[in-house]
Structure formats: C-alpha cells, structure tokens
CSV table of C-alpha atoms in Angstrom, one decimal:
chain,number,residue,atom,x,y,z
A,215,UNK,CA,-28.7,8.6,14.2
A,216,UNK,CA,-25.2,8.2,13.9
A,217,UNK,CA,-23.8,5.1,11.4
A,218,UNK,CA,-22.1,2.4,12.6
A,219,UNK,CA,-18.5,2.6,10.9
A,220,UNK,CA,-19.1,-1.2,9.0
A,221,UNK,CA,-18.7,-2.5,5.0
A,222,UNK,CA,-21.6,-4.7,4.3
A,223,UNK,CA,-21.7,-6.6,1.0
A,224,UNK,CA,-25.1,-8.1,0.2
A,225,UNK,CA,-25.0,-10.9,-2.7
A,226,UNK,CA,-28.5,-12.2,-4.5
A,227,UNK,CA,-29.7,-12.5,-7.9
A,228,UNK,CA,-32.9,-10.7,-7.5
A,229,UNK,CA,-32.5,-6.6,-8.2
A,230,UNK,CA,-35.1,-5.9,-5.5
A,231,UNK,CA,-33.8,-8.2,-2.5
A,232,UNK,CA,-30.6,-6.2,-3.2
A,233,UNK,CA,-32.4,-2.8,-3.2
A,234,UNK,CA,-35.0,-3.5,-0.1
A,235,UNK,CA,-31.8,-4.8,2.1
A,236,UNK,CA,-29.3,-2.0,1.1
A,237,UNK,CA,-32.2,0.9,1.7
A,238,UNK,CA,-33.1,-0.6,5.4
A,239,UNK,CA,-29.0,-1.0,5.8
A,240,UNK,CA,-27.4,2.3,4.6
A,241,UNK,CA,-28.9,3.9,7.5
A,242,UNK,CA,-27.4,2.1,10.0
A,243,UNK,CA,-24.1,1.5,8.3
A,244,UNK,CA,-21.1,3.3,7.0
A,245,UNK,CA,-21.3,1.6,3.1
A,246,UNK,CA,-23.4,-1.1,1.6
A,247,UNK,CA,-22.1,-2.9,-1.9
A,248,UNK,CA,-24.6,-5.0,-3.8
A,249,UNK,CA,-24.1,-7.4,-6.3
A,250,UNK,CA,-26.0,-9.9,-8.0
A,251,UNK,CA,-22.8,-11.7,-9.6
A,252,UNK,CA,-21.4,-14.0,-6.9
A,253,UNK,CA,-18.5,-14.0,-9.5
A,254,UNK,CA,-18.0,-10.4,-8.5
A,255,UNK,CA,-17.3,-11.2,-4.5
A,256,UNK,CA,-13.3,-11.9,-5.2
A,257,UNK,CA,-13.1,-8.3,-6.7
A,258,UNK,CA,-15.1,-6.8,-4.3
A,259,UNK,CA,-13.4,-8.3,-1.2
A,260,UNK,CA,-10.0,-7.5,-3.0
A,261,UNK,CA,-10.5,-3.5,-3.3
A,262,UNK,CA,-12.6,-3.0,0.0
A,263,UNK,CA,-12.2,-4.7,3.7
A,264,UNK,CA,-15.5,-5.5,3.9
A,265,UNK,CA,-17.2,-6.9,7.3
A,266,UNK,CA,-19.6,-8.7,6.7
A,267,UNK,CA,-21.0,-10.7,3.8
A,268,UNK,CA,-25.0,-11.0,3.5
A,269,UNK,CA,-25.2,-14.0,1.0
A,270,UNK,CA,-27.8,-15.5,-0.9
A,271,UNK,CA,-27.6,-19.2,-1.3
A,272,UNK,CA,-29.1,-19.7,-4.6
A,273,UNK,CA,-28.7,-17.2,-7.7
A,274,UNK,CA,-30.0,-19.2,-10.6
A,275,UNK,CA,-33.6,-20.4,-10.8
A,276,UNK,CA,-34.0,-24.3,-11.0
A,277,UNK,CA,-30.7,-24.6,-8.4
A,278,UNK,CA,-32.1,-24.3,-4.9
A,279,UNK,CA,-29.6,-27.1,-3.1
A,280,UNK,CA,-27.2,-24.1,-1.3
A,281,UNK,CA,-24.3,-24.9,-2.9
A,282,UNK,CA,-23.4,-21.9,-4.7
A,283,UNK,CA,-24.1,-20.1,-1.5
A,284,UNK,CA,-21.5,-23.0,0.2
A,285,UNK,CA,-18.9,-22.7,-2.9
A,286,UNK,CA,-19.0,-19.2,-1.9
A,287,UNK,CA,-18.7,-19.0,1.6
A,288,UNK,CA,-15.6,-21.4,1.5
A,289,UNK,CA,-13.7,-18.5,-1.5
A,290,UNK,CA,-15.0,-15.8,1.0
A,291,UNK,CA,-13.4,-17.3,4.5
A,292,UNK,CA,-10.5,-18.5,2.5
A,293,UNK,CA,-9.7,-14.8,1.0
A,294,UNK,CA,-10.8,-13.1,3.7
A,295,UNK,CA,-10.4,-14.6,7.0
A,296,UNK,CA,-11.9,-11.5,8.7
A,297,UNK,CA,-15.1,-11.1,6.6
A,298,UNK,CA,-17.9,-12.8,8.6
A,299,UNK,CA,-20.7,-14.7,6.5
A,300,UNK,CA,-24.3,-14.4,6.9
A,301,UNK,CA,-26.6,-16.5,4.3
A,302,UNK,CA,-30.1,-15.5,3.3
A,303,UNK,CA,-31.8,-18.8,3.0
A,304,UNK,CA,-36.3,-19.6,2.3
A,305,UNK,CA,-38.0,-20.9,5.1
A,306,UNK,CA,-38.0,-24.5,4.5
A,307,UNK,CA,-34.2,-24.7,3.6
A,308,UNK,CA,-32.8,-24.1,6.8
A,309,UNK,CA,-31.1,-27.4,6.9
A,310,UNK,CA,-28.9,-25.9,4.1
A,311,UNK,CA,-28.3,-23.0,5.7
A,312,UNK,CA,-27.3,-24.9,8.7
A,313,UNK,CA,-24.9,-27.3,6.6
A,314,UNK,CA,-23.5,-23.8,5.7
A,315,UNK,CA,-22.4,-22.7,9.8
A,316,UNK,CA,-20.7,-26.0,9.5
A,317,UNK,CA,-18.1,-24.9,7.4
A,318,UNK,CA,-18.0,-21.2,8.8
A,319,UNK,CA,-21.0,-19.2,8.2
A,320,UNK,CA,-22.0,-16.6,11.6
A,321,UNK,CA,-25.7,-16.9,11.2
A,322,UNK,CA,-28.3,-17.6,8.7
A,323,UNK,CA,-31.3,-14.8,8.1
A,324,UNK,CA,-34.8,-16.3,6.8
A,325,UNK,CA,-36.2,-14.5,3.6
A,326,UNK,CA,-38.6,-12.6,3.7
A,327,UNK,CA,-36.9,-11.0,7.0
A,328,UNK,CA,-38.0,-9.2,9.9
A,329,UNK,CA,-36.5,-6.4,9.6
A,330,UNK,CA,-35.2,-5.6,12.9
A,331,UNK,CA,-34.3,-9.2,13.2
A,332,UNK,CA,-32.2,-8.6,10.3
A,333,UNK,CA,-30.2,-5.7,12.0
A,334,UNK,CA,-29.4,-7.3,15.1
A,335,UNK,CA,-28.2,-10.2,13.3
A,336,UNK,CA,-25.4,-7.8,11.8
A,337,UNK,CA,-24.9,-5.7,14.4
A,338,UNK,CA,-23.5,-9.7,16.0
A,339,UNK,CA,-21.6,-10.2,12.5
A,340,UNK,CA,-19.9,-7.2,12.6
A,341,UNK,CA,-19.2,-7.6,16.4
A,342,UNK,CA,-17.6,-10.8,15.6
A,343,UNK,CA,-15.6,-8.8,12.8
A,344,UNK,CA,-13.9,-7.3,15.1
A,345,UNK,CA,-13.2,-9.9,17.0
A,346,UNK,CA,-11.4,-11.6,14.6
A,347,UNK,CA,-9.6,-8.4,13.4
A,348,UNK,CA,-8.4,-8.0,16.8
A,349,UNK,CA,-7.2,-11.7,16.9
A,350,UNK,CA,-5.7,-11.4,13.5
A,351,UNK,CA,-3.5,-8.7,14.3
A,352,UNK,CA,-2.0,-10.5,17.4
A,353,UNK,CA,0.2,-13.8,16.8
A,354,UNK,CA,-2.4,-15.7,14.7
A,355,UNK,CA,-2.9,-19.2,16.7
A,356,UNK,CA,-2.8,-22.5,15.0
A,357,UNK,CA,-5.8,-24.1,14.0
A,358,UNK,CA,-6.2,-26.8,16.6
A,359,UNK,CA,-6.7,-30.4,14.1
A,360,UNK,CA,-6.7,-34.0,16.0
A,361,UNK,CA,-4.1,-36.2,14.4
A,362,UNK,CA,-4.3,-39.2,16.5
A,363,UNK,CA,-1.9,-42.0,17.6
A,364,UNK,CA,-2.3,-44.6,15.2
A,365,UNK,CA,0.5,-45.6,13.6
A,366,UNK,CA,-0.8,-45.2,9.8
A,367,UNK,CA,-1.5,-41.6,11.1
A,368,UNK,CA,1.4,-40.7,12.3
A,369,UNK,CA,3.4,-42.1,9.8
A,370,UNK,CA,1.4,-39.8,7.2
A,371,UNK,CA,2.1,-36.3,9.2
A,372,UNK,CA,5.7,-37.5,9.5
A,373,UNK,CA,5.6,-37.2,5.1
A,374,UNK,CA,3.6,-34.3,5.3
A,375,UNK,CA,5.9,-32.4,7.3
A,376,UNK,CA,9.3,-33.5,5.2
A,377,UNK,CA,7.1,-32.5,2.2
A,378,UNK,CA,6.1,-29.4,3.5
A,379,UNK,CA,9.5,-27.7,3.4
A,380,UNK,CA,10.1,-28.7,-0.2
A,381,UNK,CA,8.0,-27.3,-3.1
A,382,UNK,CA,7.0,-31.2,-4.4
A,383,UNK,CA,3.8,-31.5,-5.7
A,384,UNK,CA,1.8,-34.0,-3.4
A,385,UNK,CA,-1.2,-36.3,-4.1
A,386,UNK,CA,-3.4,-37.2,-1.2
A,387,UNK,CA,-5.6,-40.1,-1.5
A,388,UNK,CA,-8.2,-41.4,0.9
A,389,UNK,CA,-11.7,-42.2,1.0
A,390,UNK,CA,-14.6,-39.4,1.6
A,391,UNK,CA,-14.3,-37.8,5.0
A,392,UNK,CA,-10.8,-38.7,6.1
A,393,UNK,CA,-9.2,-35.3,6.3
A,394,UNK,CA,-8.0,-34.6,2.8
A,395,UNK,CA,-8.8,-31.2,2.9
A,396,UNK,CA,-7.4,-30.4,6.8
A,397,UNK,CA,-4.2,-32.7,5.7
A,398,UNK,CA,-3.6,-30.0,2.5
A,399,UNK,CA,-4.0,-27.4,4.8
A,400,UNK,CA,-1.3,-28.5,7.5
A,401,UNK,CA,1.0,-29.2,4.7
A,402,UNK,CA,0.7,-25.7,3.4
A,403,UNK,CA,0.9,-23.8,7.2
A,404,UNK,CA,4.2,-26.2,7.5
A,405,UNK,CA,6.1,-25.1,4.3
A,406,UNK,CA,7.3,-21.7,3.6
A,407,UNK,CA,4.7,-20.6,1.7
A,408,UNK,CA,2.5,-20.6,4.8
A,409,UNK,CA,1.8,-16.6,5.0
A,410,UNK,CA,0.3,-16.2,1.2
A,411,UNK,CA,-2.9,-17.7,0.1
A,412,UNK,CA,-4.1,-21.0,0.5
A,413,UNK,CA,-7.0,-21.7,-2.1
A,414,UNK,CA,-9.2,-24.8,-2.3
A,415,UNK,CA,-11.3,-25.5,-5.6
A,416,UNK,CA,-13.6,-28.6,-5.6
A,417,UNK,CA,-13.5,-30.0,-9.2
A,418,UNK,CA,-16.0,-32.5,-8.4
A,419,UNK,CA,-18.5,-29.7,-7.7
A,420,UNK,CA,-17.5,-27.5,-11.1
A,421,UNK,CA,-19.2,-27.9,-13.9
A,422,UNK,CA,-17.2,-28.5,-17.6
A,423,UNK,CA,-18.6,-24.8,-19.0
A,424,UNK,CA,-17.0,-23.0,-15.5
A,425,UNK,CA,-13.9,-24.8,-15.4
A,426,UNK,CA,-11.6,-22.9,-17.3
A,427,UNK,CA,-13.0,-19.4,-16.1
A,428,UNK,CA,-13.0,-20.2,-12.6
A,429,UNK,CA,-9.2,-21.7,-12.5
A,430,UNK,CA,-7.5,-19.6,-15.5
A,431,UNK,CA,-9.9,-16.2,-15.1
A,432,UNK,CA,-10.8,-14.4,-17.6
A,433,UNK,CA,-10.7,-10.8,-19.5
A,434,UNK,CA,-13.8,-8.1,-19.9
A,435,UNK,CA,-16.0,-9.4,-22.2
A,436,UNK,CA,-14.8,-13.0,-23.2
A,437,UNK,CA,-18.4,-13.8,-23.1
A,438,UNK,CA,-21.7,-12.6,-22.4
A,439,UNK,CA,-22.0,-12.2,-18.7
A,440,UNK,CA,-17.8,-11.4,-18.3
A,441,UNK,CA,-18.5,-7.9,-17.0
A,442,UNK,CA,-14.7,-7.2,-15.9
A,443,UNK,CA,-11.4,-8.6,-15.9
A,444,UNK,CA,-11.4,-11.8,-13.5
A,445,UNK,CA,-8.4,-13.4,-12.3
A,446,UNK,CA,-9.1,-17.3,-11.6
A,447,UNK,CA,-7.8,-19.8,-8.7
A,448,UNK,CA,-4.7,-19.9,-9.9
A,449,UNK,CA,-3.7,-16.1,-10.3
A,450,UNK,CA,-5.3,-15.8,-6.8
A,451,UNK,CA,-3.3,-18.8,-5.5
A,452,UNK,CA,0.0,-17.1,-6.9
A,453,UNK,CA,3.4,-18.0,-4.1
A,454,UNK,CA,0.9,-20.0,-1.9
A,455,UNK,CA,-0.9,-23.1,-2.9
A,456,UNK,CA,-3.6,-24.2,-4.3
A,457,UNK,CA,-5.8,-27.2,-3.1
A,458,UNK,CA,-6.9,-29.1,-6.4
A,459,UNK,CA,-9.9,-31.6,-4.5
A,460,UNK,CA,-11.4,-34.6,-6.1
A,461,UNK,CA,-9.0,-34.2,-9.2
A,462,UNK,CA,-10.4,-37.5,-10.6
A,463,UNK,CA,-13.6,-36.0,-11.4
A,464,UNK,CA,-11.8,-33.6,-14.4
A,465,UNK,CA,-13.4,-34.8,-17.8
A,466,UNK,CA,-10.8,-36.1,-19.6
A,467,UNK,CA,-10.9,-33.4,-22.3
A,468,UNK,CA,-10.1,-31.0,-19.6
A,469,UNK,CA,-7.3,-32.9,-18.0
A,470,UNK,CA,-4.8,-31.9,-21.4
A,471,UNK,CA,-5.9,-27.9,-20.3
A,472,UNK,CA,-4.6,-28.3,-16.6
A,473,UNK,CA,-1.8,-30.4,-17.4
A,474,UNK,CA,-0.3,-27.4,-19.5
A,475,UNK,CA,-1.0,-25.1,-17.0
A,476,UNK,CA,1.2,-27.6,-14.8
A,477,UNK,CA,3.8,-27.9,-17.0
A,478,UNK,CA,4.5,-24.8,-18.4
A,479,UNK,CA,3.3,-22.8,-15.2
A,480,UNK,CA,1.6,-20.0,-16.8
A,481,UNK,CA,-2.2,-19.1,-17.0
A,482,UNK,CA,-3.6,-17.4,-19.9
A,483,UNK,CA,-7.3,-16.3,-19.1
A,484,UNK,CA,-10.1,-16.4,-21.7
A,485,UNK,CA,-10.5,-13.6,-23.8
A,486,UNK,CA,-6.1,-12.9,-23.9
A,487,UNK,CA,-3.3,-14.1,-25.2
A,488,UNK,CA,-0.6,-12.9,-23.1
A,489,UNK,CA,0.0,-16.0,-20.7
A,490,UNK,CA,0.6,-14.6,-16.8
A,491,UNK,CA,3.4,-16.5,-15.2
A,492,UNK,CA,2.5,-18.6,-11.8
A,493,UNK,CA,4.5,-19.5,-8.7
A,494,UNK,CA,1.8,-22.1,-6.9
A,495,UNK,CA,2.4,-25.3,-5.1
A,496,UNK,CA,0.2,-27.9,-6.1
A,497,UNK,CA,-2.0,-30.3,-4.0
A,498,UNK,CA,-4.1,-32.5,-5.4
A,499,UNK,CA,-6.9,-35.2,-3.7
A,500,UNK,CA,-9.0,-37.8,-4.7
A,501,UNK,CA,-11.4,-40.5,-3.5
A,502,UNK,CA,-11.4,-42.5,-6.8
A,503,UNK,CA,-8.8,-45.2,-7.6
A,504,UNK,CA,-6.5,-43.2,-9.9
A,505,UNK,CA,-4.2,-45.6,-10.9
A,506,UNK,CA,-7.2,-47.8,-12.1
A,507,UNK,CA,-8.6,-45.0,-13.4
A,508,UNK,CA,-5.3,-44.6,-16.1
A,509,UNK,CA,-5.3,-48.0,-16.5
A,510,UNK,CA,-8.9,-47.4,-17.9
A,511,UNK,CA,-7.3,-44.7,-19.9
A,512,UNK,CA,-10.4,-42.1,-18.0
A,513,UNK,CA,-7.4,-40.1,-16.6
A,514,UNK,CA,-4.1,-39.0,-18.2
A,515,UNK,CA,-0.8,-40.9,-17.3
A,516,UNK,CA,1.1,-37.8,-17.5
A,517,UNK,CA,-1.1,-35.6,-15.6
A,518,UNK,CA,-0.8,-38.0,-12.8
A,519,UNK,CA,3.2,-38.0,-13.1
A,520,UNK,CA,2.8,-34.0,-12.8
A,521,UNK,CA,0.4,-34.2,-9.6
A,522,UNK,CA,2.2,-37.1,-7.6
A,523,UNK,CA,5.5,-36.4,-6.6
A,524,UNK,CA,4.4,-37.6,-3.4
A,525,UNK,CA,1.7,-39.6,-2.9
A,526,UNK,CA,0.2,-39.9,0.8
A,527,UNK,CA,-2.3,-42.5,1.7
A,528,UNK,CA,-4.6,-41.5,4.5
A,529,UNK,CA,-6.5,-44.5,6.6
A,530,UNK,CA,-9.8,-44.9,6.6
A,531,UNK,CA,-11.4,-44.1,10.3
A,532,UNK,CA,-11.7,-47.8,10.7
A,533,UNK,CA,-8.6,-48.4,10.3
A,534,UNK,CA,-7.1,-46.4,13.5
A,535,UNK,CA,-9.7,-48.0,16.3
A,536,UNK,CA,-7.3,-46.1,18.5
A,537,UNK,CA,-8.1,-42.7,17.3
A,538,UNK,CA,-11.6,-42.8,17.3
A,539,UNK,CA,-12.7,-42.3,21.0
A,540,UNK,CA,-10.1,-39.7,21.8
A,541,UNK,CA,-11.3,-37.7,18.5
A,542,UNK,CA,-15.0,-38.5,19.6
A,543,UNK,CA,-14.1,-36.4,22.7
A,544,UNK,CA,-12.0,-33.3,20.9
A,545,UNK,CA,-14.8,-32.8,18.3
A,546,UNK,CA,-17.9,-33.0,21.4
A,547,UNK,CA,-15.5,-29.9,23.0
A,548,UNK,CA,-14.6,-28.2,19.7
A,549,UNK,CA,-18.5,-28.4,18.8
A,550,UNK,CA,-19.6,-28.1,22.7
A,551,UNK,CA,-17.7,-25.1,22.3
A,552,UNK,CA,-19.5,-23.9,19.3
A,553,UNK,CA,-23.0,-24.2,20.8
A,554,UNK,CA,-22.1,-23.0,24.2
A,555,UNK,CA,-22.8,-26.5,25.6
A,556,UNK,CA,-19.4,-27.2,27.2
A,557,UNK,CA,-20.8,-29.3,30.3
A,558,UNK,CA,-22.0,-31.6,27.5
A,559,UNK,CA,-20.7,-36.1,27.8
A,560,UNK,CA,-20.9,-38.9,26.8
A,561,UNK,CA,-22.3,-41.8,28.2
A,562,UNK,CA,-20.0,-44.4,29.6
A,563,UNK,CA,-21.7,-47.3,26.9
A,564,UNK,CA,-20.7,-44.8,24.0
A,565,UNK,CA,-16.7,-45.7,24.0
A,566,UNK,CA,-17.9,-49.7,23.3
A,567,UNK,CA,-19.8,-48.9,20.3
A,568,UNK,CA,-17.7,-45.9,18.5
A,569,UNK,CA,-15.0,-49.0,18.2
A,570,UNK,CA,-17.3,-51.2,16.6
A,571,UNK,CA,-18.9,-48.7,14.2
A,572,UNK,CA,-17.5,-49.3,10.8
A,573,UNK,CA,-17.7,-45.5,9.8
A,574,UNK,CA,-18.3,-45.9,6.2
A,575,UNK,CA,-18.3,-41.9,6.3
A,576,UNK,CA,-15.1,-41.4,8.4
A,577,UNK,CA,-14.3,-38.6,10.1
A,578,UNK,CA,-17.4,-36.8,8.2
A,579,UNK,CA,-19.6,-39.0,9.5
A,580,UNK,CA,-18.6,-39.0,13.0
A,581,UNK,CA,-18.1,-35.0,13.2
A,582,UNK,CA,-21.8,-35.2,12.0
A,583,UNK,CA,-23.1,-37.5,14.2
A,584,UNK,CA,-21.8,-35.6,17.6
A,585,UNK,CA,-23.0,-31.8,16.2
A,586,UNK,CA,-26.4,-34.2,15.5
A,587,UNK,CA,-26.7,-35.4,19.0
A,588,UNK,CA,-25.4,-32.7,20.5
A,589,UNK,CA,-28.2,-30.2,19.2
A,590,UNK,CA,-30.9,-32.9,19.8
A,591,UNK,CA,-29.5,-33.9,23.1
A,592,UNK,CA,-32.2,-33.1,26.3
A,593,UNK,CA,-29.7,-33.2,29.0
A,594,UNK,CA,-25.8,-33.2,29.6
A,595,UNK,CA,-25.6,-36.9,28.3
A,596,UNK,CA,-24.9,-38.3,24.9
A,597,UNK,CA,-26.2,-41.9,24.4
A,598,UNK,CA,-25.7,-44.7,22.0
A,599,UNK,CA,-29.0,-44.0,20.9
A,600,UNK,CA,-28.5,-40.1,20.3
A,601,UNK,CA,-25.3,-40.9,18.5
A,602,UNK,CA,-27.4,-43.5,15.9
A,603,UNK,CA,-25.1,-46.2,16.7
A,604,UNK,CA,-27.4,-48.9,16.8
A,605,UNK,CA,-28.0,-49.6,13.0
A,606,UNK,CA,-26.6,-53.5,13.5
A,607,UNK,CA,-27.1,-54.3,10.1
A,608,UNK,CA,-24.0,-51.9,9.1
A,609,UNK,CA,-21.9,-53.3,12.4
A,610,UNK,CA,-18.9,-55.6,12.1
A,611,UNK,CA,-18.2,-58.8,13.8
A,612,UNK,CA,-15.5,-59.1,16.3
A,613,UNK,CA,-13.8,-61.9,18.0
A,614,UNK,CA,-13.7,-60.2,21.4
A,615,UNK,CA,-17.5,-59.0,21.4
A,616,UNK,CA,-19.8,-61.3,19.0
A,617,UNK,CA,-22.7,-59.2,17.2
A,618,UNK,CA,-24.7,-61.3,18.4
A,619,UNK,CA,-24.4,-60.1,22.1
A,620,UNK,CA,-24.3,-56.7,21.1
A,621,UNK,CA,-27.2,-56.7,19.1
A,622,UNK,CA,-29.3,-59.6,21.4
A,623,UNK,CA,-28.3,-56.7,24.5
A,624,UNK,CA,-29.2,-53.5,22.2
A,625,UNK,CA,-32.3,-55.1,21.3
A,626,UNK,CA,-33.3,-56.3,25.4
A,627,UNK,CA,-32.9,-52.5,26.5
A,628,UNK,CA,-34.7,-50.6,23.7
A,629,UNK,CA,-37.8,-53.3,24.2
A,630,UNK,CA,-37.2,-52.0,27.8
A,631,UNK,CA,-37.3,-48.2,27.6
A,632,UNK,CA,-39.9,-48.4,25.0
A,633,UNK,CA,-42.2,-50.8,27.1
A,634,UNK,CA,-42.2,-53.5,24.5
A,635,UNK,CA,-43.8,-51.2,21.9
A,636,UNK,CA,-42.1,-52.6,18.4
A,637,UNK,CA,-42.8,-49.8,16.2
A,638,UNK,CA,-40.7,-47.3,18.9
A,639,UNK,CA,-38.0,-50.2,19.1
A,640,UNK,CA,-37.7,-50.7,15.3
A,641,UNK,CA,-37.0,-47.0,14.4
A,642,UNK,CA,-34.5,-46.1,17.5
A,643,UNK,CA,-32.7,-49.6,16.2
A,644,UNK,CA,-32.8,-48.4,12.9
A,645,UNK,CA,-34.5,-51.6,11.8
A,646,UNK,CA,-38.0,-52.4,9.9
A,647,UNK,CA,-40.3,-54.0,12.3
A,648,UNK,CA,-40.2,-57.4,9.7
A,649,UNK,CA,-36.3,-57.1,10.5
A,650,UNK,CA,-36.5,-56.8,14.2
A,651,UNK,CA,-39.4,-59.8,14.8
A,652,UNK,CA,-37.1,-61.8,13.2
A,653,UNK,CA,-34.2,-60.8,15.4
A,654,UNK,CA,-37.0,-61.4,18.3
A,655,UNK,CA,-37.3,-65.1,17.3
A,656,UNK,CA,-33.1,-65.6,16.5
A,657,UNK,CA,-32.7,-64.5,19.8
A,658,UNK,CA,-36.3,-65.8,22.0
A,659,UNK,CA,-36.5,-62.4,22.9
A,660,UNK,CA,-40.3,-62.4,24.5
A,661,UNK,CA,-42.4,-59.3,24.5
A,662,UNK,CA,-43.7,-58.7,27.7
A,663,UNK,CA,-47.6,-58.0,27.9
C-alpha cells in the first residue's frame, strides 16, 4: 500500500497514546512526529510543514478543562495558517472539544478511537490541508469581520486605521466579547507589518511560573523540563506584532519584567545573558478599568504610559442597537456556512427582541447564541425561543415597547404552545415556576383547563 505523501504531528502526554497512534499512522502516511511537550509544537512546526496536527487537550493530570488543548490550537493556526487541527478529546468532554472548532479546530477524534474512524478523519484533515495551501498561495483574501454602522464603531475603525500605518503602541479597551481580539488583528493586516507574524498571548490565561518562559523563551536546560533552546512570544513576534490580551491581569511583580522588555526592546531568555534585540509592535487589551486600577496602585503608571499611546474605546453591543440585527444575519451565514445549513432564517419576531436584549456578553454572546440555535434548530427557522431570548428578568425597559407588553405577550404564547403546562412554560421563559405564577397573577393571565 502506497503512503499518502502527509506530515502528521500527534501531541499527548501519555507515551503509549503517542506510540498506538503513530504505529496505526506510519503506514498510511509519509512521516509521523510525536511529542508529549506541547511546548515542543513551535519547534516542530518551525523545521517541518507539517499537515495536520493530532492534539490532545489535556497533558497534565488534575487539568481536564481543554484549555491547554485551546491555548494551543490558537499558537498552531496563528504560526501556521496551513496546519489543520484535530483534538483528541474523552467521551464526556465533547463540549470542550466543540468549544475548540469554534476557534478553528477541523474535527475532534474521541479517545479510545476507532481506528478506521481515526483514519478517515485525517485523510479529511489533510484534504483540507491542501485546500488551504492551494488558497494560500493565490492572493490571500481578507478575513471577512462585520464592523457595523454605528457611529461609536465607525469612529473606532477610523483610529484604527490612522494607527495602523504608524508603529504607536495602542491600548484597546472594552468589555468581554466586543471584538478586542478581531480589532488587533485589523489593525495589524492595515499597517505595514501586515505580512510577518501576528501573535496573540492571553495573560489572563498564563499562569505567574509560565510567564517569563512563554513571552521571553528560554535556553537548554534553564530548568528541569527545558529540553532545548525555546524562543518565546516575543522572539516569534519579531517585525510583526504581538497581541498582549487582558494585560490587567499581569501580577504586579511581573508588570516591572515586561515594562523593561518595552522599554529597552530586547528579550533575554532564561538560562542567558546575551539580551536578543526585538522589532515588535505592541497591542495591548483589557476588560478591567485600568486607570482605576493605577489609581489603586495594582497596575504600574509607567507601564500604562508604555502601552497607551493610543487608547481606543470599543462600545459595548448595547450600545450600537443598529448593528445588532445586520450582525445577527452575517454571523447566521458565516456559521450557516460552517455547518452546511445555508437555507437556514430567522423568524420575523427575532429582529424585535435582538434590540431589546441587553447583551451582557456582547458580540460573544450573540455569536454563541446563533451557532446554539442553529445546531439545535429542527427546521429552516430560528425562533425567539431557539435563540434564549426570553429570560425577561435580564431585559431592559423601553419607552417605545414597555416590558410589560413584551413579557405579558411572551408569557400568553408559551402558555399557548405548551398547552398551559407551567413547568414547560417556566423553563422555555427561563423563569422558576414561583417566578412565573407571580407574573400570572401581575398580569390575570388565566390557565386554561
């Protein structure tokens, strides 16, 4: 049987995953790399064009959330854009695994595997490979991002872009799941540096004893398990830019170690003492209040002065009513498109109650709540009621449309479809029964019999 001309890299912490996958694998494929270092995957990608990645999503015992797995999936599709990521996931965390094909992954393969399961699911990876070789060596397309038409917006591209052509350091603030990490990106594809590496690190997600190995690198044998010279985020960032996210979470003994880095723009990895000079554009995000935050004297005056000059506010989804539908509709055809469900709508209802919706999660939580519905959907129609848009006891008042319509309507038609069974009603409202009886009696809503 002839091999299928393929690099397959297969990443787990247990020696005999590693050795059953690469001994079914090596006979259908050109050359299989193991590792059982996720720390390893930069090196490995950097000296061989591998396809596709086969990537365990826990390597430490006691850490079974995914996100090592997620942390790196994001350093594999942002180093290599043509590598295709397949993660090896328990049965029982597939919801992980499916939180992972959110953010890029091809596929997810259940462990223990079916073995011939397991080969067809790469022989799609490294179809799709190719694929995006193919595209990549055409003129690359843009990445297609909503922006809107609200003016607080617009008004926020319009800085990004003059930004962009300069080599400022900018500071993007904004609550969780308003764009912070799209917004970097479209600053860094509109400034020069656009064709060398783009490199996001979230500090909120790094813990204190990882933090100076994963952003400054680090030599052979700096400590016990520093097998071979390591560059960190920053070396790898070197004439593009690096995406600094949720900078407010740095401790604030750590904040004095970045700062010189910032300042002095040079790296010197643990284990050395030769510092490595840097070219790297910085920009930084955060959620917290950072001013307050050096007021409180949690985060260092001058470390803010190095990471802000520009600073660029991005509105909460509740605060550009105008942008929510039309972005409701390009994420149902970006995700539609996804799933192969492209015949997929909303219902005409759905428009009234987007508006209404405070968002607390933003554009997150919206993104969420369409791929949600979508999947659950059981025709070509998404309701109010698919989308979870009924919670009233997180919906705004309005002078135009009172809650108390709204809600004294929501409440007559679920009674209706559920043929005045409570317990139904409650849960699709997102209410406790004691919550909606007493809606019932605010309103003399009558259960029929």
């Amino acid at each position: 049987m002839r091999k299928k001309q393929a690099k397959i890299l297969i990443v787990d912490d247990q020696e005999e995953i590693l050795f059953s996958a690469k001994m079914i694998l090596k006979k259908h494929f050109e050359e299989i790399f193991t590792t059982n270092d996720p720390k390893k995957i930069i090196t490995i990608l950097g000296e061989n064009q591998i396809d596709v990645v086969l990537l365990d999503m826990n390597y430490r015992i006691g850490f079974e959330d995914g996100r090592e797995g997620i942390h790196s999936l994001k350093e594999i599709k942002t180093l290599s854009p043509k590598t295709v990521g397949l993660l090896m996931t328990a049965f029982g965390k597939i919801e992980t695994a499916v939180e992972g094909m959110k953010i890029g992954a091809f596929d997810y393969i259940l462990k223990p595997w079916d073995n011939e399961k397991l080969l067809s699911t790469i022989d799609k990876a490294v179809v799709e490979s190719r694929k995006l070789s193919r595209t990549s060596n055409s003129e690359p397309a843009p990445k297609k991002h909503f922006i809107g038409s609200s003016q607080k917006i617009k008004q926020a591209y319009s800085i990004a872009e003059k930004v962009a052509k300069t080599d400022a350091n900018v500071l993007i603030l904004g609550e969780n799941g308003t764009g912070k990490f799209v917004f970097a990106e479209h600053i860094h594809q509109h400034s020069n540096r656009k064709d060398k590496p783009f490199v996001h690190i979230d500090l909120g997600s790094l813990s204190e004893n990882l933090f100076e190995s994963e952003l400054f690198g680090y030599a052979k044998g700096a400590f016990t398990d520093a097998k071979t010279d390591t560059p960190g985020r920053f070396e790898i960032a070197d004439n593009g830019t690096i995406f600094l996210d949720e900078i407010g979470n740095i401790p604030l003994h750590l904040q004095s170690k970045l700062l010189h880095v910032l300042q002095t723009k040079k790296v010197t990895r643990l284990g050395e003492s030769k510092p490595r000079t840097l070219n790297v554009r910085i920009i930084a995000a955060t959620n917290s209040d950072i001013k307050a935050e050096v007021a409180n004297k949690t985060f260092r005056e001058d470390l803010l002065y190095r990471i802000n000059t520009m600073e660029i506010n991005l509105p909460p989804l509740r605060e550009r009513k105008d942008d929510i539908v039309p972005m409701a509709h390009f994420l149902l055809k970006q995700i539609g498109e996804k799933y192969g469900q492209n015949d997929v709508l909303f219902d005409t209802n759905v428009a009234e109650y987007m508006e209404r919706y405070p968002w607390k999660g933003n554009i997150r939580e919206l993104e969420n709540k369409i791929e949600r519905a979508l999947i659950m959907s059981d025709d070509n129609t998404i309701s109010v009621t698919d989308l979870d848009l009924l919670n009233f006891e997180y919906i705004t008042t309005t002078e135009e449309h009172p809650l108390s319509e709204i809600e004294k309507n929501a409440i007559e038609k679920s009674l209706f479809k559920n043929n005045g069974n409570i317990s139904k009603t409650a849960e699709e409202l997102g209410l406790s029964r004691g919550s909606l009886y007493r809606r019932l009696e605010k309103y003399d809503l009558k259960i029929n019999d």
